[in-house]
Amino acid sequence: QGGACFNVDLLILFQKVQIKKFDRVTPFLKKAHFLPVKQRIDFKIALMVYKSLNNIAPEYLKGYICAKGQLSHSLRHDKDFFLLDHPPLPRLKQTLRSFSHAAPSIWNSIPYDIRCSNEISLFKKNLKTHLFSIAFCN
């Protein structure tokens, strides 16, 4: 699901090396309420999308995302105006990690009530809680 996958393993290794007191990183991350690397990347991308959709982000980012158009026939999920269109699949695998390709899959996977938050602080709090529960569900 998006992000710079080629560097994630290196970041995870660095994260583990920095915590020498613990046998495992997971208990420390859980206790400190830190997101693992992959969820942190998803958090940052989702935050950029939120800012773009709410005219808080730099102007150039808006050109990389496109809201989904509404269909002429009515389906239950058509009422969700906060979904993004996926661009056509690229030829190069590296392009899948770009913002324009990673952002729609990450954004569309976030629950509707979080995506339609009207305050950035509320969005960040709920998104972090959501990603934390995905990372550390038992």
Short mmCIF file of C-alpha atoms in Angstrom, two decimals:
data_model
loop_
_atom_site.label_atom_id
_atom_site.label_comp_id
_atom_site.label_asym_id
_atom_site.label_seq_id
_atom_site.Cartn_x
_atom_site.Cartn_y
_atom_site.Cartn_z
CA GLN A 1 0.00 0.00 0.00
CA GLY A 2 2.20 2.95 -0.97
CA GLY A 3 5.21 4.52 0.65
CA ALA A 4 8.90 4.15 -0.04
CA CYS A 5 9.06 0.37 0.41
CA PHE A 6 12.68 0.14 -0.66
CA ASN A 7 13.83 2.13 2.39
CA VAL A 8 11.33 0.76 4.92
CA ASP A 9 13.50 -2.23 5.84
CA LEU A 10 16.46 0.07 6.42
CA LEU A 11 14.38 2.38 8.63
CA ILE A 12 13.02 -0.55 10.63
CA LEU A 13 16.56 -1.83 11.16
CA PHE A 14 17.67 1.65 12.31
CA GLN A 15 14.68 1.81 14.66
CA LYS A 16 15.65 -1.52 16.20
CA VAL A 17 19.31 -0.55 16.63
CA GLN A 18 18.37 2.65 18.46
CA ILE A 19 16.48 0.73 21.16
CA LYS A 20 19.09 -1.42 22.87
CA LYS A 21 17.39 -1.90 26.25
CA PHE A 22 14.59 -4.01 24.83
CA ASP A 23 14.73 -7.41 23.19
CA ARG A 24 11.94 -6.39 20.84
CA VAL A 25 10.93 -3.01 19.40
CA THR A 26 7.19 -3.64 19.39
CA PRO A 27 6.63 -3.32 23.17
CA PHE A 28 8.53 -0.04 23.22
CA LEU A 29 6.62 1.36 20.24
CA LYS A 30 3.35 0.31 21.83
CA LYS A 31 4.20 1.81 25.21
CA ALA A 32 5.47 5.09 23.73
CA HIS A 33 2.47 5.17 21.32
CA PHE A 34 4.84 5.46 18.33
CA LEU A 35 3.73 4.28 14.93
CA PRO A 36 5.90 1.70 13.15
CA VAL A 37 7.69 2.94 10.02
CA LYS A 38 5.09 1.78 7.47
CA GLN A 39 2.18 3.29 9.39
CA ARG A 40 4.18 6.49 9.91
CA ILE A 41 4.67 6.79 6.14
CA ASP A 42 0.95 6.16 5.59
CA PHE A 43 0.16 8.80 8.25
CA LYS A 44 2.32 11.41 6.49
CA ILE A 45 0.82 10.67 3.05
CA ALA A 46 -2.76 10.76 4.41
CA LEU A 47 -2.01 14.06 6.16
CA MET A 48 -0.73 15.57 2.90
CA VAL A 49 -3.91 14.42 1.13
CA TYR A 50 -6.07 15.91 3.89
CA LYS A 51 -4.21 19.20 3.65
CA SER A 52 -4.50 19.18 -0.15
CA LEU A 53 -8.25 18.57 -0.07
CA ASN A 54 -8.70 21.33 2.52
CA ASN A 55 -6.50 23.90 0.72
CA ILE A 56 -3.81 23.89 3.43
CA ALA A 57 -1.06 22.12 1.45
CA PRO A 58 1.17 23.67 -1.21
CA GLU A 59 -0.66 24.29 -4.49
CA TYR A 60 1.40 21.80 -6.53
CA LEU A 61 0.17 18.80 -4.48
CA LYS A 62 -3.44 19.32 -5.59
CA GLY A 63 -2.47 18.38 -9.14
CA TYR A 64 -1.41 14.91 -8.02
CA ILE A 65 -4.75 13.83 -6.57
CA CYS A 66 -8.20 13.67 -8.13
CA ALA A 67 -11.50 13.21 -6.31
CA LYS A 68 -13.71 10.40 -7.58
CA GLY A 69 -16.58 11.53 -9.79
CA GLN A 70 -20.14 10.59 -8.86
CA LEU A 71 -21.88 7.91 -10.95
CA SER A 72 -25.24 8.54 -12.58
CA HIS A 73 -26.86 5.57 -10.81
CA SER A 74 -27.09 5.53 -7.04
CA LEU A 75 -25.18 3.00 -5.01
CA ARG A 76 -24.67 2.99 -1.26
CA HIS A 77 -20.96 3.89 -1.52
CA ASP A 78 -21.72 6.74 -3.98
CA LYS A 79 -22.53 8.96 -1.01
CA ASP A 80 -18.86 8.98 -0.04
CA PHE A 81 -17.60 12.21 -1.60
CA PHE A 82 -14.15 11.87 -0.02
CA LEU A 83 -12.73 9.06 -2.17
CA LEU A 84 -9.85 9.56 -4.62
CA ASP A 85 -9.48 8.15 -8.12
CA HIS A 86 -6.58 5.80 -8.81
CA PRO A 87 -4.45 6.87 -11.78
CA PRO A 88 -3.79 4.29 -14.52
CA LEU A 89 -1.20 1.65 -13.65
CA PRO A 90 2.30 2.74 -14.66
CA ARG A 91 4.86 0.73 -16.58
CA LEU A 92 7.60 1.27 -14.02
CA LYS A 93 7.25 -0.37 -10.62
CA GLN A 94 8.92 2.62 -8.89
CA THR A 95 6.09 4.89 -10.02
CA LEU A 96 3.72 2.98 -7.72
CA ARG A 97 5.55 4.58 -4.77
CA SER A 98 4.91 8.11 -6.04
CA PHE A 99 2.47 10.37 -4.20
CA SER A 100 -0.10 10.29 -7.02
CA HIS A 101 -0.28 6.47 -6.89
CA ALA A 102 0.19 5.82 -3.17
CA ALA A 103 -2.13 8.57 -1.92
CA PRO A 104 -5.45 7.22 -3.31
CA SER A 105 -4.99 3.70 -1.89
CA ILE A 106 -3.92 5.00 1.52
CA TRP A 107 -6.63 7.70 1.62
CA ASN A 108 -9.45 5.39 0.46
CA SER A 109 -8.50 2.78 3.09
CA ILE A 110 -9.10 5.27 5.93
CA PRO A 111 -12.60 5.02 7.47
CA TYR A 112 -15.10 7.61 6.24
CA ASP A 113 -15.62 9.29 9.62
CA ILE A 114 -11.88 10.02 9.86
CA ARG A 115 -11.60 11.27 6.26
CA CYS A 116 -14.41 13.77 6.71
CA SER A 117 -12.98 15.34 9.90
CA ASN A 118 -13.41 19.11 9.81
CA GLU A 119 -10.39 19.95 12.01
CA ILE A 120 -6.81 18.93 11.28
CA SER A 121 -6.05 18.16 14.94
CA LEU A 122 -9.05 15.82 15.11
CA PHE A 123 -8.03 14.18 11.83
CA LYS A 124 -4.46 13.58 13.04
CA LYS A 125 -5.59 12.20 16.40
CA ASN A 126 -8.14 9.81 14.89
CA LEU A 127 -5.83 8.75 12.06
CA LYS A 128 -2.98 7.95 14.44
CA THR A 129 -5.34 5.93 16.66
CA HIS A 130 -6.66 4.06 13.61
CA LEU A 131 -3.17 3.26 12.26
CA PHE A 132 -1.97 2.32 15.77
CA SER A 133 -4.82 -0.18 16.10
CA ILE A 134 -3.95 -1.68 12.70
CA ALA A 135 -0.27 -1.98 13.62
CA PHE A 136 -0.74 -3.47 17.08
CA CYS A 137 -3.99 -5.41 16.87
CA ASN A 138 -3.72 -8.69 18.75
#
